[in-house]
mmCIF file of C-alpha atoms in Angstrom:
data_model
loop_
_atom_site.group_PDB
_atom_site.id
_atom_site.type_symbol
_atom_site.label_atom_id
_atom_site.label_comp_id
_atom_site.label_asym_id
_atom_site.label_seq_id
_atom_site.Cartn_x
_atom_site.Cartn_y
_atom_site.Cartn_z
ATOM 1 C CA MET A 1 80.552 -30.206 -99.844
ATOM 2 C CA ARG A 2 78.534 -32.612 -97.722
ATOM 3 C CA ILE A 3 75.083 -33.754 -98.907
ATOM 4 C CA ASP A 4 72.681 -35.798 -96.783
ATOM 5 C CA VAL A 5 69.438 -37.225 -98.168
ATOM 6 C CA VAL A 6 66.694 -38.648 -95.951
ATOM 7 C CA THR A 7 64.201 -40.875 -97.777
ATOM 8 C CA ILE A 8 62.095 -44.006 -97.410
ATOM 9 C CA PHE A 9 63.585 -45.308 -100.673
ATOM 10 C CA PRO A 10 67.404 -45.153 -100.368
ATOM 11 C CA GLY A 11 67.848 -47.178 -103.543
ATOM 12 C CA TYR A 12 66.224 -44.405 -105.555
ATOM 13 C CA LEU A 13 69.318 -42.278 -104.950
ATOM 14 C CA ALA A 14 71.747 -44.819 -106.442
ATOM 15 C CA PRO A 15 72.340 -42.621 -109.550
ATOM 16 C CA LEU A 16 74.208 -40.202 -107.293
ATOM 17 C CA ARG A 17 77.068 -42.695 -107.465
ATOM 18 C CA GLU A 18 77.174 -42.722 -111.263
ATOM 19 C CA ALA A 19 78.937 -40.684 -113.955
ATOM 20 C CA LEU A 20 80.056 -37.159 -113.079
ATOM 21 C CA LEU A 21 78.708 -37.225 -109.522
ATOM 22 C CA GLY A 22 80.265 -40.602 -108.874
ATOM 23 C CA ARG A 23 83.648 -39.298 -109.977
ATOM 24 C CA ALA A 24 83.227 -36.216 -107.780
ATOM 25 C CA ILE A 25 82.510 -38.467 -104.805
ATOM 26 C CA GLY A 26 85.428 -40.732 -105.638
ATOM 27 C CA SER A 27 87.823 -37.794 -105.848
ATOM 28 C CA GLY A 28 86.656 -36.316 -102.550
ATOM 29 C CA LEU A 29 85.040 -33.209 -104.043
ATOM 30 C CA LEU A 30 81.625 -34.320 -102.838
ATOM 31 C CA ASP A 31 80.531 -36.324 -99.801
ATOM 32 C CA VAL A 32 77.068 -37.901 -100.081
ATOM 33 C CA ALA A 33 75.178 -39.915 -97.460
ATOM 34 C CA VAL A 34 71.699 -41.391 -97.961
ATOM 35 C CA HIS A 35 69.655 -42.215 -94.858
ATOM 36 C CA ASP A 36 66.603 -44.470 -94.552
ATOM 37 C CA LEU A 37 63.844 -42.596 -92.719
ATOM 38 C CA ARG A 38 62.431 -45.891 -91.442
ATOM 39 C CA ASP A 39 65.539 -46.336 -89.284
ATOM 40 C CA TRP A 40 63.941 -43.808 -86.927
ATOM 41 C CA THR A 41 60.561 -45.534 -86.626
ATOM 42 C CA HIS A 42 59.630 -47.300 -83.389
ATOM 43 C CA ASP A 43 56.798 -49.647 -84.358
ATOM 44 C CA VAL A 44 56.775 -53.093 -85.903
ATOM 45 C CA HIS A 45 55.304 -51.805 -89.159
ATOM 46 C CA GLN A 46 57.874 -48.984 -89.486
ATOM 47 C CA ALA A 47 55.046 -46.585 -90.284
ATOM 48 C CA VAL A 48 56.055 -43.106 -91.405
ATOM 49 C CA ASP A 49 52.624 -41.701 -92.275
ATOM 50 C CA ASP A 50 49.189 -41.104 -90.781
ATOM 51 C CA SER A 51 45.806 -39.726 -91.828
ATOM 52 C CA PRO A 52 45.539 -35.927 -92.190
ATOM 53 C CA TYR A 53 43.802 -33.688 -89.683
ATOM 54 C CA GLY A 54 40.726 -32.130 -91.250
ATOM 55 C CA GLY A 55 40.173 -35.092 -93.528
ATOM 56 C CA GLY A 56 41.015 -35.381 -97.182
ATOM 57 C CA PRO A 57 42.699 -37.891 -99.458
ATOM 58 C CA GLY A 58 46.090 -39.440 -98.914
ATOM 59 C CA MET A 59 48.372 -39.664 -95.928
ATOM 60 C CA VAL A 60 50.785 -37.215 -94.295
ATOM 61 C CA MET A 61 54.304 -38.075 -93.128
ATOM 62 C CA ARG A 62 54.613 -38.084 -89.343
ATOM 63 C CA PRO A 63 56.529 -35.265 -87.651
ATOM 64 C CA GLN A 64 57.928 -37.496 -84.894
ATOM 65 C CA VAL A 65 59.821 -39.704 -87.325
ATOM 66 C CA TRP A 66 61.111 -36.777 -89.345
ATOM 67 C CA GLY A 67 62.158 -34.892 -86.230
ATOM 68 C CA ASP A 68 64.153 -37.825 -84.884
ATOM 69 C CA ALA A 69 65.770 -38.443 -88.266
ATOM 70 C CA LEU A 70 66.750 -34.842 -88.948
ATOM 71 C CA ASP A 71 68.018 -34.316 -85.403
ATOM 72 C CA ALA A 72 70.331 -37.302 -85.788
ATOM 73 C CA VAL A 73 71.503 -36.431 -89.299
ATOM 74 C CA LEU A 74 72.179 -32.800 -88.429
ATOM 75 C CA ALA A 75 74.047 -33.736 -85.242
ATOM 76 C CA ALA A 76 76.359 -36.119 -87.110
ATOM 77 C CA ASP A 77 78.258 -33.268 -88.784
ATOM 78 C CA GLU A 78 79.194 -29.923 -87.257
ATOM 79 C CA ARG A 79 79.203 -27.991 -90.527
ATOM 80 C CA PRO A 80 76.384 -25.451 -90.903
ATOM 81 C CA ALA A 81 73.605 -26.890 -93.033
ATOM 82 C CA ARG A 82 70.708 -25.789 -95.200
ATOM 83 C CA LEU A 83 67.597 -27.988 -95.187
ATOM 84 C CA VAL A 84 65.995 -28.410 -98.614
ATOM 85 C CA VAL A 85 62.503 -29.884 -98.961
ATOM 86 C CA PRO A 86 61.323 -30.631 -102.516
ATOM 87 C CA THR A 87 57.572 -30.076 -102.885
ATOM 88 C CA PRO A 88 55.245 -29.038 -105.720
ATOM 89 C CA ALA A 89 54.097 -26.261 -103.369
ATOM 90 C CA GLY A 90 57.612 -24.798 -103.177
ATOM 91 C CA ARG A 91 59.128 -21.856 -105.010
ATOM 92 C CA PRO A 92 60.760 -22.647 -108.364
ATOM 93 C CA PHE A 93 64.332 -23.922 -108.210
ATOM 94 C CA THR A 94 66.549 -21.920 -110.585
ATOM 95 C CA GLN A 95 70.135 -21.786 -111.779
ATOM 96 C CA SER A 96 70.677 -18.922 -109.337
ATOM 97 C CA ASP A 97 69.666 -21.278 -106.533
ATOM 98 C CA ALA A 98 72.110 -23.870 -107.841
ATOM 99 C CA HIS A 99 74.941 -21.334 -107.608
ATOM 100 C CA ALA A 100 73.856 -20.312 -104.105
ATOM 101 C CA TYR A 101 73.651 -23.931 -102.940
ATOM 102 C CA ALA A 102 77.079 -24.670 -104.415
ATOM 103 C CA ALA A 103 78.504 -22.112 -101.981
ATOM 104 C CA GLU A 104 77.024 -23.938 -98.972
ATOM 105 C CA GLU A 105 79.123 -26.267 -96.829
ATOM 106 C CA ARG A 106 76.319 -28.744 -96.340
ATOM 107 C CA LEU A 107 72.880 -29.502 -97.783
ATOM 108 C CA VAL A 108 70.333 -31.806 -96.147
ATOM 109 C CA PHE A 109 67.429 -32.992 -98.312
ATOM 110 C CA ALA A 110 64.141 -34.267 -96.888
ATOM 111 C CA CYS A 111 62.257 -36.381 -99.431
ATOM 112 C CA GLY A 112 58.531 -36.286 -98.840
ATOM 113 C CA ARG A 113 55.995 -38.846 -100.038
ATOM 114 C CA TYR A 114 52.218 -39.214 -100.001
ATOM 115 C CA GLU A 115 50.638 -35.795 -99.288
ATOM 116 C CA GLY A 116 53.939 -34.474 -97.987
ATOM 117 C CA ILE A 117 55.630 -33.920 -94.630
ATOM 118 C CA ASP A 118 53.743 -32.474 -91.658
ATOM 119 C CA GLN A 119 54.251 -28.702 -91.994
ATOM 120 C CA ARG A 120 55.420 -28.428 -88.396
ATOM 121 C CA VAL A 121 58.675 -30.141 -89.359
ATOM 122 C CA VAL A 122 59.580 -27.368 -91.803
ATOM 123 C CA ASP A 123 58.416 -24.683 -89.385
ATOM 124 C CA HIS A 124 60.420 -26.158 -86.500
ATOM 125 C CA TYR A 125 63.740 -26.316 -88.331
ATOM 126 C CA ALA A 126 63.204 -22.940 -89.979
ATOM 127 C CA ASP A 127 63.482 -21.408 -86.503
ATOM 128 C CA ALA A 128 67.065 -22.620 -86.207
ATOM 129 C CA MET A 129 68.529 -22.911 -89.716
ATOM 130 C CA PRO A 130 67.980 -21.960 -93.362
ATOM 131 C CA VAL A 131 65.136 -24.022 -94.841
ATOM 132 C CA ASP A 132 63.973 -23.968 -98.458
ATOM 133 C CA GLU A 133 60.844 -25.562 -99.880
ATOM 134 C CA ILE A 134 61.516 -25.813 -103.609
ATOM 135 C CA SER A 135 59.825 -27.134 -106.746
ATOM 136 C CA ILE A 136 61.495 -28.309 -109.956
ATOM 137 C CA GLY A 137 58.428 -27.624 -112.092
ATOM 138 C CA ASP A 138 54.697 -27.158 -112.338
ATOM 139 C CA TYR A 139 53.855 -30.836 -112.088
ATOM 140 C CA VAL A 140 53.501 -33.425 -109.331
ATOM 141 C CA LEU A 141 55.767 -36.421 -108.726
ATOM 142 C CA VAL A 142 55.156 -39.314 -106.358
ATOM 143 C CA GLY A 143 58.006 -38.225 -104.089
ATOM 144 C CA GLY A 144 60.931 -35.895 -103.612
ATOM 145 C CA GLU A 145 63.689 -38.281 -104.651
ATOM 146 C CA ALA A 146 63.654 -37.450 -108.374
ATOM 147 C CA ALA A 147 63.752 -33.752 -107.525
ATOM 148 C CA VAL A 148 66.761 -34.323 -105.263
ATOM 149 C CA LEU A 149 68.620 -36.024 -108.108
ATOM 150 C CA VAL A 150 67.930 -32.999 -110.315
ATOM 151 C CA VAL A 151 68.986 -30.445 -107.711
ATOM 152 C CA VAL A 152 72.114 -32.291 -106.584
ATOM 153 C CA GLU A 153 73.332 -32.661 -110.166
ATOM 154 C CA ALA A 154 72.663 -28.979 -110.878
ATOM 155 C CA VAL A 155 74.597 -27.994 -107.751
ATOM 156 C CA ALA A 156 77.459 -30.494 -107.858
ATOM 157 C CA ARG A 157 78.529 -29.615 -111.399
ATOM 158 C CA LEU A 158 79.196 -26.063 -110.177
ATOM 159 C CA LEU A 159 81.654 -27.179 -107.503
ATOM 160 C CA PRO A 160 85.301 -26.377 -108.320
ATOM 161 C CA GLY A 161 86.996 -29.307 -110.011
ATOM 162 C CA VAL A 162 83.866 -31.315 -110.832
ATOM 163 C CA LEU A 163 83.658 -30.307 -114.500
ATOM 164 C CA GLY A 164 86.730 -30.922 -116.616
ATOM 165 C CA ASN A 165 86.386 -27.502 -118.251
ATOM 166 C CA PRO A 166 85.103 -24.718 -115.964
ATOM 167 C CA ARG A 167 83.888 -22.814 -119.045
ATOM 168 C CA SER A 168 81.198 -25.474 -119.442
ATOM 169 C CA ALA A 169 79.352 -24.090 -116.417
ATOM 170 C CA ALA A 170 80.093 -20.468 -117.274
ATOM 171 C CA GLU A 171 78.506 -20.811 -120.724
ATOM 172 C CA ASP A 172 75.469 -22.898 -119.746
ATOM 173 C CA SER A 173 71.870 -21.994 -120.361
ATOM 174 C CA PHE A 174 70.734 -19.457 -117.724
ATOM 175 C CA SER A 175 74.317 -18.446 -116.859
ATOM 176 C CA ASP A 176 73.718 -15.090 -118.561
ATOM 177 C CA GLY A 177 69.939 -15.122 -118.305
ATOM 178 C CA LEU A 178 69.486 -16.769 -121.719
ATOM 179 C CA LEU A 179 69.009 -20.280 -123.022
ATOM 180 C CA GLU A 180 72.100 -21.773 -124.603
ATOM 181 C CA GLY A 181 72.098 -21.937 -128.397
ATOM 182 C CA PRO A 182 72.554 -25.064 -130.546
ATOM 183 C CA SER A 183 75.764 -27.126 -130.558
ATOM 184 C CA TYR A 184 77.418 -29.115 -133.350
ATOM 185 C CA THR A 185 80.248 -31.638 -133.766
ATOM 186 C CA ARG A 186 81.698 -33.854 -136.518
ATOM 187 C CA PRO A 187 80.879 -34.762 -139.254
ATOM 188 C CA GLU A 188 80.537 -31.454 -141.086
ATOM 189 C CA VAL A 189 77.513 -32.789 -143.008
ATOM 190 C CA TRP A 190 75.049 -35.277 -141.561
ATOM 191 C CA ARG A 191 72.037 -36.445 -143.588
ATOM 192 C CA ASP A 192 72.381 -33.437 -145.876
ATOM 193 C CA ARG A 193 72.467 -31.054 -142.921
ATOM 194 C CA PRO A 194 75.725 -29.066 -142.736
ATOM 195 C CA VAL A 195 77.282 -27.407 -139.724
ATOM 196 C CA PRO A 196 76.816 -23.603 -139.996
ATOM 197 C CA ASP A 197 79.714 -22.120 -141.947
ATOM 198 C CA VAL A 198 80.556 -19.559 -139.279
ATOM 199 C CA LEU A 199 81.431 -22.280 -136.768
ATOM 200 C CA ARG A 200 84.103 -23.599 -139.158
ATOM 201 C CA SER A 201 85.437 -20.166 -140.054
ATOM 202 C CA GLY A 202 87.949 -19.735 -137.236
ATOM 203 C CA ASN A 203 86.694 -16.172 -136.744
ATOM 204 C CA HIS A 204 86.214 -16.103 -132.978
ATOM 205 C CA GLY A 205 84.398 -12.777 -132.981
ATOM 206 C CA ALA A 206 81.929 -13.943 -135.608
ATOM 207 C CA ILE A 207 81.429 -17.237 -133.782
ATOM 208 C CA ALA A 208 80.727 -15.444 -130.499
ATOM 209 C CA ARG A 209 78.200 -13.160 -132.226
ATOM 210 C CA TRP A 210 76.514 -16.113 -133.939
ATOM 211 C CA ARG A 211 76.194 -17.981 -130.654
ATOM 212 C CA ARG A 212 74.807 -14.912 -128.935
ATOM 213 C CA ASP A 213 72.244 -14.406 -131.703
ATOM 214 C CA ARG A 214 71.125 -18.024 -131.601
ATOM 215 C CA ALA A 215 70.790 -17.842 -127.804
ATOM 216 C CA LEU A 216 68.640 -14.729 -128.132
ATOM 217 C CA GLU A 217 66.477 -16.339 -130.826
ATOM 218 C CA ARG A 218 65.969 -19.520 -128.829
ATOM 219 C CA THR A 219 65.158 -17.631 -125.644
ATOM 220 C CA ALA A 220 62.708 -15.338 -127.431
ATOM 221 C CA ALA A 221 60.926 -18.337 -128.939
ATOM 222 C CA ARG A 222 60.900 -20.661 -125.946
ATOM 223 C CA ARG A 223 61.288 -18.545 -122.817
ATOM 224 C CA PRO A 224 60.267 -14.923 -123.449
ATOM 225 C CA ASP A 225 59.853 -14.562 -119.690
ATOM 226 C CA LEU A 226 63.635 -14.792 -119.334
ATOM 227 C CA LEU A 227 64.134 -11.920 -121.766
ATOM 228 C CA ALA A 228 61.602 -9.827 -119.883
ATOM 229 C CA ALA A 229 63.507 -10.431 -116.644
ATOM 230 C CA LEU A 230 66.897 -9.310 -117.987
ATOM 231 C CA PRO A 231 68.327 -6.091 -116.525
ATOM 232 C CA ALA A 232 68.424 -3.101 -118.860
ATOM 233 C CA ASP A 233 72.195 -3.273 -119.342
ATOM 234 C CA ALA A 234 72.210 -6.982 -120.249
ATOM 235 C CA LEU A 235 71.539 -6.320 -123.956
ATOM 236 C CA ASP A 236 73.765 -4.377 -126.342
ATOM 237 C CA LYS A 237 72.724 -2.572 -129.540
ATOM 238 C CA LYS A 238 73.159 -5.670 -131.693
ATOM 239 C CA ASP A 239 71.085 -7.720 -129.257
ATOM 240 C CA ARG A 240 68.261 -5.183 -129.353
ATOM 241 C CA ALA A 241 68.383 -4.924 -133.134
ATOM 242 C CA LEU A 242 68.048 -8.688 -133.464
ATOM 243 C CA LEU A 243 65.152 -8.851 -131.005
ATOM 244 C CA GLU A 244 63.363 -6.008 -132.779
ATOM 245 C CA ALA A 245 63.765 -7.841 -136.094
ATOM 246 C CA LEU A 246 62.416 -11.041 -134.538
ATOM 247 C CA ALA A 247 59.424 -9.181 -133.092
ATOM 248 C CA ALA A 248 58.685 -7.549 -136.462
ATOM 249 C CA LYS A 249 58.893 -10.916 -138.215
ATOM 250 C CA GLN A 250 56.544 -12.473 -135.675
ATOM 251 C CA SER A 251 54.102 -9.593 -136.091
ATOM 252 C CA GLU A 252 54.126 -10.015 -139.870
ATOM 253 C CA ALA A 253 53.483 -13.736 -139.506
ATOM 254 C CA SER A 254 50.547 -13.062 -137.170
ATOM 255 C CA ASP A 255 49.056 -10.520 -139.578
ATOM 256 C CA ALA A 256 49.426 -12.944 -142.471
ATOM 257 C CA GLY A 257 47.714 -15.660 -140.478
#
């Protein structure tokens, strides 16, 4: 996969060369190029922003600079690309998106700053290629670079060969619509807290059931919206029995309070 990132702060993307992503790049599984938006400015101040039409606070990134930059970046590689623009006004980025992006040949990220990129840039490229405006959460950052780091890591770890054990991705949180349950390692007892007996039992069926139950409990407590979104056939009888017991326990606690 080829990933291009256009930004006014290229150094912000240095973590892409570290750890798992760095190894993926070194082994040729991932090709990453970071481009300085200011290379496409034509004035002595290398200005990339201007005041907004209609007034208001902040500055808006100029369409001319972005158009020149994206034209050049897109033309440098013949592979079909998807343009991704991180913005707090975008739709939520999900694990499903990560899987979809991992199937793409090329992703191009446009990192906005200030009050964002002139909307005409997104509209222009959307006429000719897939364009996504995405958000990584209901909060505002000072720019799109941090969001790009999040998205690229979520996508790259799904590429074949990037993770040492492919089961790691298959058993992640969200892979089956649930949050992943707790994990444990040695020692068996730490500060008077033992590892659950079932995990040391060697009974693979019991371990699988325990992990499923803990995933259901954690999802019900922290992300009930995920449970509500599950298809009808995603839960078996044991799943439903556990969730009913959890709901009854919660109801009793509410009544007692």
